[in-house]
N, CA, C and O atoms as a Maestro MAE file, in Angstrom:
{
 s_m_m2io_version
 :::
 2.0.0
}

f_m_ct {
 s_m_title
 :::
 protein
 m_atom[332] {
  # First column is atom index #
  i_m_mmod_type
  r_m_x_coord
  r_m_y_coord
  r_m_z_coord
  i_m_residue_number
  s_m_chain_name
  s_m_pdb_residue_name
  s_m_pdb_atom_name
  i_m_atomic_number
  :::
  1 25 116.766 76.668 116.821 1 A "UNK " " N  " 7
  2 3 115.716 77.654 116.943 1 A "UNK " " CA " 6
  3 2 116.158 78.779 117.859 1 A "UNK " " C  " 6
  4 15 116.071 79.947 117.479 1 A "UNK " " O  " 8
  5 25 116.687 78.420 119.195 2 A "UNK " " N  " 7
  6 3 117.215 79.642 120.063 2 A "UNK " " CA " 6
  7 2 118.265 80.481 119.621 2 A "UNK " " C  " 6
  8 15 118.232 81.662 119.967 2 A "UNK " " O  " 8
  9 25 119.320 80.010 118.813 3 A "UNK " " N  " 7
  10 3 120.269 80.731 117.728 3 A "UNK " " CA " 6
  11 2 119.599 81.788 117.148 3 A "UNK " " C  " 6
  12 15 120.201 82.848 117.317 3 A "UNK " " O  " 8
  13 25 118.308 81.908 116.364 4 A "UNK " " N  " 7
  14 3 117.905 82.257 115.750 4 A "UNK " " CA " 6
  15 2 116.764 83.059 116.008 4 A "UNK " " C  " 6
  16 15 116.214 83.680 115.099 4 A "UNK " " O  " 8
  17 25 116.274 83.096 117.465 5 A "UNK " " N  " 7
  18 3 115.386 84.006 117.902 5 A "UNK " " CA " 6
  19 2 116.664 84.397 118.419 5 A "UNK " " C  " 6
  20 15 117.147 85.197 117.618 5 A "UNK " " O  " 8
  21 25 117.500 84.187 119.465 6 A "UNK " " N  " 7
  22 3 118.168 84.735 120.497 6 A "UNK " " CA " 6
  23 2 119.422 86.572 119.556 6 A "UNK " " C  " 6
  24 15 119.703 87.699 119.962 6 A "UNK " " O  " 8
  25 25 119.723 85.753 118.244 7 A "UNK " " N  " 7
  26 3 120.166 86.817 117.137 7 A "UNK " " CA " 6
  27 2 119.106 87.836 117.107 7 A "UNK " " C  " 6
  28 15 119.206 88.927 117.667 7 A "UNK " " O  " 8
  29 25 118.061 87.428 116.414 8 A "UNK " " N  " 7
  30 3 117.271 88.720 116.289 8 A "UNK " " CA " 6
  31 2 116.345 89.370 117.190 8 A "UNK " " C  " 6
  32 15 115.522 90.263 116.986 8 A "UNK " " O  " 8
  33 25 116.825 88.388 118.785 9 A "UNK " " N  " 7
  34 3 115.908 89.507 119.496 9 A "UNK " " CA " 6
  35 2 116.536 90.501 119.652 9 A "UNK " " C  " 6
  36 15 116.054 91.609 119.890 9 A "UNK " " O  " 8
  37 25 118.169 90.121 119.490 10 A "UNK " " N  " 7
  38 3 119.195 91.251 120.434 10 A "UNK " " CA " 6
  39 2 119.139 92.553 119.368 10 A "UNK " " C  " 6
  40 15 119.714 93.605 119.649 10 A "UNK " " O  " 8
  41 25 118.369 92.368 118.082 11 A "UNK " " N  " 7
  42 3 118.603 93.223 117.376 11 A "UNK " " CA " 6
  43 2 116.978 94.416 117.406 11 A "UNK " " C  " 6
  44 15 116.841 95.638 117.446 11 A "UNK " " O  " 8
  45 25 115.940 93.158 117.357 12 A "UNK " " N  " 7
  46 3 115.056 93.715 117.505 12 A "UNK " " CA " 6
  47 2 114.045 94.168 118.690 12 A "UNK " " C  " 6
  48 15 113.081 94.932 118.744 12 A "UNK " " O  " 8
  49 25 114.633 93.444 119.489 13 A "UNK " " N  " 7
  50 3 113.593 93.243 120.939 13 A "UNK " " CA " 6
  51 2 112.555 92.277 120.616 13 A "UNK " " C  " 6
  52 15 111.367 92.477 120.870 13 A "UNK " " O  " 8
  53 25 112.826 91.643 120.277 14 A "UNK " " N  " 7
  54 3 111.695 90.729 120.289 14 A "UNK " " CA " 6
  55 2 111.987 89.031 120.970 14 A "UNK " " C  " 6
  56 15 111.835 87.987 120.337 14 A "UNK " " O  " 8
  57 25 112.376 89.144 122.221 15 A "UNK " " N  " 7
  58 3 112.430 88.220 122.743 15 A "UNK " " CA " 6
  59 2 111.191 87.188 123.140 15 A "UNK " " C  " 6
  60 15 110.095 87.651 123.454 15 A "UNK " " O  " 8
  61 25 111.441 85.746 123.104 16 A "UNK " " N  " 7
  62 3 109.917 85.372 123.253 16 A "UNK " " CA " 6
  63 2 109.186 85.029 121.691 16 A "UNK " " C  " 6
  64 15 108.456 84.048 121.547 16 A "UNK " " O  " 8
  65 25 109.475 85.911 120.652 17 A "UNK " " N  " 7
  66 3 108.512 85.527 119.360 17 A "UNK " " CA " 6
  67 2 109.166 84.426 118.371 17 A "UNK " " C  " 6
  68 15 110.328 84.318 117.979 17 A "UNK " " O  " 8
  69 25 108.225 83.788 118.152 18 A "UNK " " N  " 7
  70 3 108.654 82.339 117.748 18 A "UNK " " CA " 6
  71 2 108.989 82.347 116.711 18 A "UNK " " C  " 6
  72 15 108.366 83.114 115.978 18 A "UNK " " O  " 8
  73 25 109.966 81.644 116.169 19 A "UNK " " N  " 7
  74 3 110.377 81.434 114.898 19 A "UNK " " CA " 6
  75 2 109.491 81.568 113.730 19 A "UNK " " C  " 6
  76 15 109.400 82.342 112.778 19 A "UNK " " O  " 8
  77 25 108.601 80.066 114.345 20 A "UNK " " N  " 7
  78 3 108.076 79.952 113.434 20 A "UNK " " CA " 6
  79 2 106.595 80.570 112.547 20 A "UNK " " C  " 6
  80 15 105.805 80.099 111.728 20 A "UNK " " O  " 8
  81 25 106.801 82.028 113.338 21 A "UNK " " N  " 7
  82 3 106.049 83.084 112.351 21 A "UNK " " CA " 6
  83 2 106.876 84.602 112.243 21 A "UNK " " C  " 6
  84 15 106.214 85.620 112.043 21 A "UNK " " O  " 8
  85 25 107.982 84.649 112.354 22 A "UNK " " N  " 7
  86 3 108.922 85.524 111.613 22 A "UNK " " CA " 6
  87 2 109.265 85.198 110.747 22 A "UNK " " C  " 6
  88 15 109.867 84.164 110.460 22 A "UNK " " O  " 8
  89 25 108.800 86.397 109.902 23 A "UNK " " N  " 7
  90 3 109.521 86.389 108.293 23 A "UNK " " CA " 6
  91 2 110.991 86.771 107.886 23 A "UNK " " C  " 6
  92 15 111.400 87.015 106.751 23 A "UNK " " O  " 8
  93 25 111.773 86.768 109.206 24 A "UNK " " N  " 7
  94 3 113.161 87.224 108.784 24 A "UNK " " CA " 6
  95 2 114.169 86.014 109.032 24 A "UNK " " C  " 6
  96 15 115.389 85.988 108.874 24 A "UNK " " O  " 8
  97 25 113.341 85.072 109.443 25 A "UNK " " N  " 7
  98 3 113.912 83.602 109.871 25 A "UNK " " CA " 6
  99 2 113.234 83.001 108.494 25 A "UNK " " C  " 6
  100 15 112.146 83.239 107.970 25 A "UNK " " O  " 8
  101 25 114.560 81.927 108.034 26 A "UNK " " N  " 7
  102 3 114.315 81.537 106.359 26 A "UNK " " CA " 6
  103 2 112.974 80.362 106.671 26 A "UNK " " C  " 6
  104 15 112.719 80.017 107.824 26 A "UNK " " O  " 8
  105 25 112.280 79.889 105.602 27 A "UNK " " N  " 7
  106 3 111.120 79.201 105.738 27 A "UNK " " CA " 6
  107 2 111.811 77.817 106.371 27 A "UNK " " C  " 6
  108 15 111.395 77.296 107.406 27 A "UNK " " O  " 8
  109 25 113.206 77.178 105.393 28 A "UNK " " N  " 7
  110 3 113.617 75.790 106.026 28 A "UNK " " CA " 6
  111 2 114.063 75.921 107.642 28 A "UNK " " C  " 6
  112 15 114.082 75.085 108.545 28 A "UNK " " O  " 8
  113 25 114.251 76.686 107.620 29 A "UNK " " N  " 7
  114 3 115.037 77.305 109.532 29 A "UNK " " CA " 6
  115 2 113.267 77.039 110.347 29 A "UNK " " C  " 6
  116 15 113.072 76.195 111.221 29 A "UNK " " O  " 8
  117 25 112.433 77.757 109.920 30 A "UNK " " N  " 7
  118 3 111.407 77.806 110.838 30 A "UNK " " CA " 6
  119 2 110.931 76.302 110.559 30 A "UNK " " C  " 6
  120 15 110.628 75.645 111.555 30 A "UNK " " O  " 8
  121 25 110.860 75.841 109.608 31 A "UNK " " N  " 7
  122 3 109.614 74.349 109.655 31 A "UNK " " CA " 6
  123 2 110.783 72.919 109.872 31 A "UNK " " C  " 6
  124 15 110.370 71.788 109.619 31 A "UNK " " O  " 8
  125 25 112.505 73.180 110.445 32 A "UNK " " N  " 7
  126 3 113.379 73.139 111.316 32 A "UNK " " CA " 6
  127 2 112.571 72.514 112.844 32 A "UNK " " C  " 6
  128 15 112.224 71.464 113.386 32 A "UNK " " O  " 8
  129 25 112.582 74.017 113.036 33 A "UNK " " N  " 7
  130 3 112.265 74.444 114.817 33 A "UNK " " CA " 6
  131 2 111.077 73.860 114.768 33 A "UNK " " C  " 6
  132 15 110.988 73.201 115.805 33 A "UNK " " O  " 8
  133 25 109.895 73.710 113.987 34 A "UNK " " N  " 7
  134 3 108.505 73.451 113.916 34 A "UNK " " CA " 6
  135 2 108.717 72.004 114.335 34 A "UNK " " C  " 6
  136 15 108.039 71.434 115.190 34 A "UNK " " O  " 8
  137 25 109.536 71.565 113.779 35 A "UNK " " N  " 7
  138 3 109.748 69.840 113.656 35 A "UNK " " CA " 6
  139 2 110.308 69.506 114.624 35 A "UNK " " C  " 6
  140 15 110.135 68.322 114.915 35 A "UNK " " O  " 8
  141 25 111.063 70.191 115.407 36 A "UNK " " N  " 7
  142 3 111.779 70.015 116.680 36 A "UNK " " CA " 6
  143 2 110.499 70.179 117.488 36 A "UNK " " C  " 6
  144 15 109.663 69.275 117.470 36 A "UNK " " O  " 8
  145 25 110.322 71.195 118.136 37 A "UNK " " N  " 7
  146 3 109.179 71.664 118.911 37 A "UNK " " CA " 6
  147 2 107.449 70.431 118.902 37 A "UNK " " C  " 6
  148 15 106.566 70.365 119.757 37 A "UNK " " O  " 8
  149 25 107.570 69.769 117.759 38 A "UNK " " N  " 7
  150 3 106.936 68.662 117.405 38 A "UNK " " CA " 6
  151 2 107.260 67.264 117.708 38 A "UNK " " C  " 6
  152 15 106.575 66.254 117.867 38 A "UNK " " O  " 8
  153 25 108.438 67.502 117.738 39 A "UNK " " N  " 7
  154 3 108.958 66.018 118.226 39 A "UNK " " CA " 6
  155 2 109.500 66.252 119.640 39 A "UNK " " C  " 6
  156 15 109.948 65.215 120.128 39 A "UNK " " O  " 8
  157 25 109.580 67.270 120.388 40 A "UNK " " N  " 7
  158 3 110.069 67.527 121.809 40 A "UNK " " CA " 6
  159 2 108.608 66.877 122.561 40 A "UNK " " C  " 6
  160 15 108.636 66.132 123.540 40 A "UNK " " O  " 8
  161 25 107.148 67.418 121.750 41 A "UNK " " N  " 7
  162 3 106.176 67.374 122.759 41 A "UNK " " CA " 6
  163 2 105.816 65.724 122.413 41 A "UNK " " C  " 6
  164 15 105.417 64.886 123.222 41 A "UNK " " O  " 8
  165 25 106.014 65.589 121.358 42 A "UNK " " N  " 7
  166 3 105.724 63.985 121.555 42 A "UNK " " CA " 6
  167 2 106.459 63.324 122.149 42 A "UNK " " C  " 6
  168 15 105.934 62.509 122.908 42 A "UNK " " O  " 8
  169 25 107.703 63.358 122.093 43 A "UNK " " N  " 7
  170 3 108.292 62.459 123.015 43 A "UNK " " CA " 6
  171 2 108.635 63.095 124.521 43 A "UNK " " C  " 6
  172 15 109.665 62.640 125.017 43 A "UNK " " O  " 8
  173 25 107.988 63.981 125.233 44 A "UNK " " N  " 7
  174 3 107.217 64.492 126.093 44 A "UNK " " CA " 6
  175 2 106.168 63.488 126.820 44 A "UNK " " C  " 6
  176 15 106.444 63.016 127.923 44 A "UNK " " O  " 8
  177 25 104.975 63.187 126.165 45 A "UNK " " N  " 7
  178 3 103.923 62.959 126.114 45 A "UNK " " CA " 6
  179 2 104.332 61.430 126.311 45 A "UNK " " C  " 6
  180 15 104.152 61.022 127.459 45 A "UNK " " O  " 8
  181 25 104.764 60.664 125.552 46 A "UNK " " N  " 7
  182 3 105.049 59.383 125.420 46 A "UNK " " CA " 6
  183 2 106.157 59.225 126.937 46 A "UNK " " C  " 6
  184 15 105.665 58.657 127.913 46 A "UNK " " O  " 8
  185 25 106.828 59.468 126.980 47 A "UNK " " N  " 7
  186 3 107.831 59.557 128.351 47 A "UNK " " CA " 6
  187 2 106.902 59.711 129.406 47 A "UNK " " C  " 6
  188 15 107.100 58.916 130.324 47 A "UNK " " O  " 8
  189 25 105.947 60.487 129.564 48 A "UNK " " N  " 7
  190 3 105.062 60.452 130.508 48 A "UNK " " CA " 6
  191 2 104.231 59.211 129.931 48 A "UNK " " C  " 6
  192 15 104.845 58.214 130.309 48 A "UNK " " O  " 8
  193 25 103.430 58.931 129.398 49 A "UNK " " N  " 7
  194 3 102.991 57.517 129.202 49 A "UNK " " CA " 6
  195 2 103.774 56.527 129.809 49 A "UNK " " C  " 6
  196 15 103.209 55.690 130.512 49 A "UNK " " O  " 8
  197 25 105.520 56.477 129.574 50 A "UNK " " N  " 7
  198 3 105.369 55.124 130.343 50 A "UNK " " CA " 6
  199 2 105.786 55.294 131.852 50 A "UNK " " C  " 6
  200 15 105.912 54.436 132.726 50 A "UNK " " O  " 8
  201 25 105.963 56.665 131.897 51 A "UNK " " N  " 7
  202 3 106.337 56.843 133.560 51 A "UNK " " CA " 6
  203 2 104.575 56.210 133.990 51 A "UNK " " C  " 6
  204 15 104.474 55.142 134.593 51 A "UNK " " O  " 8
  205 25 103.719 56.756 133.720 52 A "UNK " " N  " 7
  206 3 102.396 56.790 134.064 52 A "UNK " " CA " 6
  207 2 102.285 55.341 134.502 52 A "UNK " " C  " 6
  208 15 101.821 54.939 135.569 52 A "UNK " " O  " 8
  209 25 102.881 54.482 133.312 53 A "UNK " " N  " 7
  210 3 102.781 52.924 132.954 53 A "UNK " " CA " 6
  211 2 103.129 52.054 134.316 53 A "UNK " " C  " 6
  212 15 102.486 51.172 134.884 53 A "UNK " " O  " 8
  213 25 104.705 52.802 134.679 54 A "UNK " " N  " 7
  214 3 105.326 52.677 136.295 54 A "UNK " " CA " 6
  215 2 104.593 52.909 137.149 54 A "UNK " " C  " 6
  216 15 105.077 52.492 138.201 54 A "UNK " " O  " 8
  217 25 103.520 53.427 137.313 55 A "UNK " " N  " 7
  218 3 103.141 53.707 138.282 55 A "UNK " " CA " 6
  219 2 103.448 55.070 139.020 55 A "UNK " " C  " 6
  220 15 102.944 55.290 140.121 55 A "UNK " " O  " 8
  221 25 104.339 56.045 138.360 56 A "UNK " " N  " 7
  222 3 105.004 57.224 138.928 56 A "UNK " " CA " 6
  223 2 103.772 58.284 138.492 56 A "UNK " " C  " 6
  224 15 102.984 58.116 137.561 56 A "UNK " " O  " 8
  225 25 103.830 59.575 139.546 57 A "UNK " " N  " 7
  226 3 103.155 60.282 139.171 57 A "UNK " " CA " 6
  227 2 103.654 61.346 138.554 57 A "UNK " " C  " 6
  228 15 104.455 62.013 139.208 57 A "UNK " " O  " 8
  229 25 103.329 61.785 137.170 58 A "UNK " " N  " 7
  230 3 103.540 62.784 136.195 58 A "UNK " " CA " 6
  231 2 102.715 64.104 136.040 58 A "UNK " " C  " 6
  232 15 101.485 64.074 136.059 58 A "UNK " " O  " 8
  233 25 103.519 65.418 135.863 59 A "UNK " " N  " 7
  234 3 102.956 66.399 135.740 59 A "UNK " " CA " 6
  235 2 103.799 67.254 134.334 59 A "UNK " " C  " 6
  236 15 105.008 67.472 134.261 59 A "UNK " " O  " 8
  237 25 102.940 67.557 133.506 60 A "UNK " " N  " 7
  238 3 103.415 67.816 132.454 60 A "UNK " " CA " 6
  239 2 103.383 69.080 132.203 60 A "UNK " " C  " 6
  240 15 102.474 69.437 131.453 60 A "UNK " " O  " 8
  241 25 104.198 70.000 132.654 61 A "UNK " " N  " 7
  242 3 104.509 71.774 132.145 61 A "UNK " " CA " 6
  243 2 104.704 72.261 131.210 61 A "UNK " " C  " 6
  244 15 105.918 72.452 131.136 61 A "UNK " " O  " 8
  245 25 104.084 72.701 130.159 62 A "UNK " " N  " 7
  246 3 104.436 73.437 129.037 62 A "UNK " " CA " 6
  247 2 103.192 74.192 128.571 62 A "UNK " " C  " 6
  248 15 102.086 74.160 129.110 62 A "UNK " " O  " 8
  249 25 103.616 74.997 127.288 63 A "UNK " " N  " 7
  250 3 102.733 75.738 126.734 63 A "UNK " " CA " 6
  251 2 101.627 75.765 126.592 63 A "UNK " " C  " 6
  252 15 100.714 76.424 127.091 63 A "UNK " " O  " 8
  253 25 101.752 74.383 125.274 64 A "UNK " " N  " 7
  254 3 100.264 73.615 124.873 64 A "UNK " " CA " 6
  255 2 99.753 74.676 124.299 64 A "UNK " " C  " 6
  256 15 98.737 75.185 124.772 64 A "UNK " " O  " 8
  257 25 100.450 75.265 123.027 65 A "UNK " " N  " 7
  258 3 99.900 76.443 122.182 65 A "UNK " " CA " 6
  259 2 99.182 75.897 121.016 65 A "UNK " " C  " 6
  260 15 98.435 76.629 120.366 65 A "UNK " " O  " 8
  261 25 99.394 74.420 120.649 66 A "UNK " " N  " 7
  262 3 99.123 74.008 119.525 66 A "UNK " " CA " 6
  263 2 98.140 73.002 120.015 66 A "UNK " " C  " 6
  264 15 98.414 71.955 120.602 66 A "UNK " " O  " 8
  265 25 96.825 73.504 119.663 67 A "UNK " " N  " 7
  266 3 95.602 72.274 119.097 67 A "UNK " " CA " 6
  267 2 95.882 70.685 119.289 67 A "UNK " " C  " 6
  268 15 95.414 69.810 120.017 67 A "UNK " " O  " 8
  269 25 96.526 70.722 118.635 68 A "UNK " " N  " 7
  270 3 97.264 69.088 118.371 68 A "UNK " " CA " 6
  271 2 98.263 68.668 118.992 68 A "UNK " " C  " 6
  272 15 98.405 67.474 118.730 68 A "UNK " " O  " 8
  273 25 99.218 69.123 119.851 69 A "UNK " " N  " 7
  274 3 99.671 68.791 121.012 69 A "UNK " " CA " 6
  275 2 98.618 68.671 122.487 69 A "UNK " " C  " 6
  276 15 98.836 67.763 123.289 69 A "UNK " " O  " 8
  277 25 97.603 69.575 122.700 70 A "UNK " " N  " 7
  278 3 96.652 69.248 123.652 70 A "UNK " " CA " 6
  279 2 96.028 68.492 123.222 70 A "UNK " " C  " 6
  280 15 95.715 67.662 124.075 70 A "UNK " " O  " 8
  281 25 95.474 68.219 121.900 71 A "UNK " " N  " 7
  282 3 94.749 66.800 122.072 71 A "UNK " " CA " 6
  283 2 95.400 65.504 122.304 71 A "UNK " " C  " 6
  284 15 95.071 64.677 123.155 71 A "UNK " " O  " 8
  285 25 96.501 65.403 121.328 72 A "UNK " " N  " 7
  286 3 97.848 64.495 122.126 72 A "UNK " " CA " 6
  287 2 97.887 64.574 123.648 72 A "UNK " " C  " 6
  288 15 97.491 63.530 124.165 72 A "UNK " " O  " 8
  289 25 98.164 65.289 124.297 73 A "UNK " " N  " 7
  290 3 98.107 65.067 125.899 73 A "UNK " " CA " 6
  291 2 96.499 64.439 126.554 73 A "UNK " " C  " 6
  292 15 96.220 63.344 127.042 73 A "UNK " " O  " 8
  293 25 95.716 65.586 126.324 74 A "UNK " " N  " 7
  294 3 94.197 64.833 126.353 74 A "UNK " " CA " 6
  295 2 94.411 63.001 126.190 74 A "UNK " " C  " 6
  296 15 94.749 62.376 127.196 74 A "UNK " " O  " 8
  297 25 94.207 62.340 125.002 75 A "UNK " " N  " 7
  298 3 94.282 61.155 124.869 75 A "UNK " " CA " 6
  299 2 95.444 60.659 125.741 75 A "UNK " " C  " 6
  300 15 95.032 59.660 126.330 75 A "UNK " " O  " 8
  301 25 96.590 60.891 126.050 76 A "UNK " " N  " 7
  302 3 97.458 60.225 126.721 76 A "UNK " " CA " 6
  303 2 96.737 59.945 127.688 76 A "UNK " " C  " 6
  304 15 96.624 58.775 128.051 76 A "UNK " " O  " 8
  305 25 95.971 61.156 128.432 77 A "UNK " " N  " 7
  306 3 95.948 61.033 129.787 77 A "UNK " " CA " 6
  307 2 94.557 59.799 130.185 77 A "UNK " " C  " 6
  308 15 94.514 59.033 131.148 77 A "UNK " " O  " 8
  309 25 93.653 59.951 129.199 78 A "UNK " " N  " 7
  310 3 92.355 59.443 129.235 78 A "UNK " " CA " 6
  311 2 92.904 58.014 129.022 78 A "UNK " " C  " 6
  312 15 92.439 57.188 129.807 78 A "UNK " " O  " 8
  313 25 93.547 57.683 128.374 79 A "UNK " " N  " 7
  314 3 94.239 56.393 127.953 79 A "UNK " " CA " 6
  315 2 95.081 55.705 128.731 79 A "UNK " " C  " 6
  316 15 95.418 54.583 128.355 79 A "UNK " " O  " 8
  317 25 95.550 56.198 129.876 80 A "UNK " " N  " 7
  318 3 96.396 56.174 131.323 80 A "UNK " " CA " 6
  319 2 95.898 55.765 132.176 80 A "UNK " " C  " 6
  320 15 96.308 54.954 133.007 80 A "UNK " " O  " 8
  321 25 94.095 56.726 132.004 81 A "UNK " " N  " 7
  322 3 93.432 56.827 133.148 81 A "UNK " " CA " 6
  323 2 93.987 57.944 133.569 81 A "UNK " " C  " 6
  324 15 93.436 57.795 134.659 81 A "UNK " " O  " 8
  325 25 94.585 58.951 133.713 82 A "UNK " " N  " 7
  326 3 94.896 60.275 134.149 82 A "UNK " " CA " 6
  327 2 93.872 61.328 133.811 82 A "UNK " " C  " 6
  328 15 93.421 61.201 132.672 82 A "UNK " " O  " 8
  329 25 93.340 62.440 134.581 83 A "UNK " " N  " 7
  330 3 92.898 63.455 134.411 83 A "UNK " " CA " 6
  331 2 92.821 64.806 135.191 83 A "UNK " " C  " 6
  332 15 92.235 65.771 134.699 83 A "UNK " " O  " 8
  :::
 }
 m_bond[331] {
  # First column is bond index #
  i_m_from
  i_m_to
  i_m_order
  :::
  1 1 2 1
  2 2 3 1
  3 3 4 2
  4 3 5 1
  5 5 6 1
  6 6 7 1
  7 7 8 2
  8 7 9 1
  9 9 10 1
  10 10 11 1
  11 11 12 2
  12 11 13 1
  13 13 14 1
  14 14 15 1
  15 15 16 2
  16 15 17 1
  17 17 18 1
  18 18 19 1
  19 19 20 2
  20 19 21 1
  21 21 22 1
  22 22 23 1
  23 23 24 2
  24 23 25 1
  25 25 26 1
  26 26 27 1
  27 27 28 2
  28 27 29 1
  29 29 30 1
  30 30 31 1
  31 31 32 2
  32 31 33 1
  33 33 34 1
  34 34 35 1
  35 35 36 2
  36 35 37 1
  37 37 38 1
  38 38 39 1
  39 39 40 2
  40 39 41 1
  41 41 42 1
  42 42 43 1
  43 43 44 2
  44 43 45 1
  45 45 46 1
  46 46 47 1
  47 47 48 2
  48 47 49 1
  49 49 50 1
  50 50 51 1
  51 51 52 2
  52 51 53 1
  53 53 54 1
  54 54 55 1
  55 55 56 2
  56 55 57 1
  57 57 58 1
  58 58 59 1
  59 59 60 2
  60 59 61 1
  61 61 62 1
  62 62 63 1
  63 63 64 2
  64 63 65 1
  65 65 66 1
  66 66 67 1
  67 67 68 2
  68 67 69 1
  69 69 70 1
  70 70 71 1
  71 71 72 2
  72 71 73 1
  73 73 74 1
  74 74 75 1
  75 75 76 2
  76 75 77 1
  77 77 78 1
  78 78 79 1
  79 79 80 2
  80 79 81 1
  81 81 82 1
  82 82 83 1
  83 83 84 2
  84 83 85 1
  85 85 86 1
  86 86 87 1
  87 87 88 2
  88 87 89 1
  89 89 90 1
  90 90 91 1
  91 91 92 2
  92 91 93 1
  93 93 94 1
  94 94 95 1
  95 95 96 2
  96 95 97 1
  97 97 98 1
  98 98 99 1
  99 99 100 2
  100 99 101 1
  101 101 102 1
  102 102 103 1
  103 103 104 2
  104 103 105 1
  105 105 106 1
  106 106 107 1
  107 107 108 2
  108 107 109 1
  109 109 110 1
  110 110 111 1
  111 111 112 2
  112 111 113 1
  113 113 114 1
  114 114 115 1
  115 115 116 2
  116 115 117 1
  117 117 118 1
  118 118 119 1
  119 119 120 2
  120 119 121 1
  121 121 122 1
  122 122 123 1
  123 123 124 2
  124 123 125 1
  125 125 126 1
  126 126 127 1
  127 127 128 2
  128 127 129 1
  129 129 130 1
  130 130 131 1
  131 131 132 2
  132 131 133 1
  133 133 134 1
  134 134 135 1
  135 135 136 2
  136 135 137 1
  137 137 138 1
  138 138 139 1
  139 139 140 2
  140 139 141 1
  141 141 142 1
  142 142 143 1
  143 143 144 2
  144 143 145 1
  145 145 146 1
  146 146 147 1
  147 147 148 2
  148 147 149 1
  149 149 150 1
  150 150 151 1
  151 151 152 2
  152 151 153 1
  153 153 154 1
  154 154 155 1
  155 155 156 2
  156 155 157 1
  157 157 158 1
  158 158 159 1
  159 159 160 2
  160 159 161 1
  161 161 162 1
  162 162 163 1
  163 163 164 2
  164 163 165 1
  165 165 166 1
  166 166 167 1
  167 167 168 2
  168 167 169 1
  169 169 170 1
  170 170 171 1
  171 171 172 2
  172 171 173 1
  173 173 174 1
  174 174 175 1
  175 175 176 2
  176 175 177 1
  177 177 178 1
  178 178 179 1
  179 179 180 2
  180 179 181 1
  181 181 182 1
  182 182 183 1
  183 183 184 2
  184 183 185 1
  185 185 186 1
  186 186 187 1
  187 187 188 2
  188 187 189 1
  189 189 190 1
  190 190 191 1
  191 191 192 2
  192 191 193 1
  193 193 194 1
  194 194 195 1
  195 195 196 2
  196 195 197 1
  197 197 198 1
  198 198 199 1
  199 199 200 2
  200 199 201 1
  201 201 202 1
  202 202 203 1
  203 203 204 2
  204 203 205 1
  205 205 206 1
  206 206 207 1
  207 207 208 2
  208 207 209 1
  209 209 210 1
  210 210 211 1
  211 211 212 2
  212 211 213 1
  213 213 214 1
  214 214 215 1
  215 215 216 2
  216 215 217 1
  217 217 218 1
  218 218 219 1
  219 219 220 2
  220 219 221 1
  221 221 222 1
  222 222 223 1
  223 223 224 2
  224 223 225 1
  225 225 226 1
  226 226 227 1
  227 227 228 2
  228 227 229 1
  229 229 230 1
  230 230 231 1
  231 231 232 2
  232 231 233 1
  233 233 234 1
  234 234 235 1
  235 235 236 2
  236 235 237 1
  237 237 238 1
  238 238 239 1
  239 239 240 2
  240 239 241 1
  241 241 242 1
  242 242 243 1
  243 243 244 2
  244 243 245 1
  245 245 246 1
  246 246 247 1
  247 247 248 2
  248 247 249 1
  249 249 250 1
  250 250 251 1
  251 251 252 2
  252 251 253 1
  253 253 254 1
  254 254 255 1
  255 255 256 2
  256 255 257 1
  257 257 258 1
  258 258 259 1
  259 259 260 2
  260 259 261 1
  261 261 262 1
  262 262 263 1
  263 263 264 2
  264 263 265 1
  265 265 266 1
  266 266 267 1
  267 267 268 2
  268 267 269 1
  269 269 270 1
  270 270 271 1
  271 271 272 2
  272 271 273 1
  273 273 274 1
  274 274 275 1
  275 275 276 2
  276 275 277 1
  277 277 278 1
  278 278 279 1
  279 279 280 2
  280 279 281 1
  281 281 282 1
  282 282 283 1
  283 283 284 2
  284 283 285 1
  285 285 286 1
  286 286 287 1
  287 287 288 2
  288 287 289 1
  289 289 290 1
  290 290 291 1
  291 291 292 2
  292 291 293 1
  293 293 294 1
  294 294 295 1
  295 295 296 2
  296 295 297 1
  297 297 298 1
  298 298 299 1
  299 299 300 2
  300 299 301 1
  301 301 302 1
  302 302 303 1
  303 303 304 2
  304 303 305 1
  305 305 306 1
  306 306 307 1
  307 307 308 2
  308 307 309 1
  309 309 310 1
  310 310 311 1
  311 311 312 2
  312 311 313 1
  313 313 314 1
  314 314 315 1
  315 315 316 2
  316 315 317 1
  317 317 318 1
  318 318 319 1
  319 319 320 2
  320 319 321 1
  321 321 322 1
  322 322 323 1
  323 323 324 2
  324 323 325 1
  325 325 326 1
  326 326 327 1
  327 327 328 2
  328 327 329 1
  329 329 330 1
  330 330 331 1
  331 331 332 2
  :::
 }
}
């Protein structure tokens, strides 16, 4: 995914805009990065689950642009006991 923004920001300025709603990035390239970016936050989320599990305390930094990754975190945390 960074290949592929990092190319066309230098061309366009558009550093920062996500793949996966540029139309100059091919459809399999973006739903690629989609699937990455999908499986980064879950296994995110789950890694903090079992740190949580340890007993360690977790703080989880990111975007959280997508609906369905915050509700994924939501339930982790309620399910932990975290809030």
């Amino acid at each position: 995914c960074r290949r592929h923004r990092s190319a066309s920001a230098s061309r366009t300025g558009a550093y920062g805009q996500s793949p996966s709603i540029r139309a100059d990035v091919p459809l399999p390239t973006r739903m690629r990065c989609a699937d990455a970016v999908a499986a980064t936050y879950l296994e995110t989320i789950l890694e903090a689950r079992r740190l949580v599990g340890l007993g360690e305390h977790v703080i989880l930094d990111a975007t959280w642009g997508s609906d369905l990754h915050r509700e994924l975190a939501r339930r982790a945390a309620a399910e932990t006991s975290c809030t």
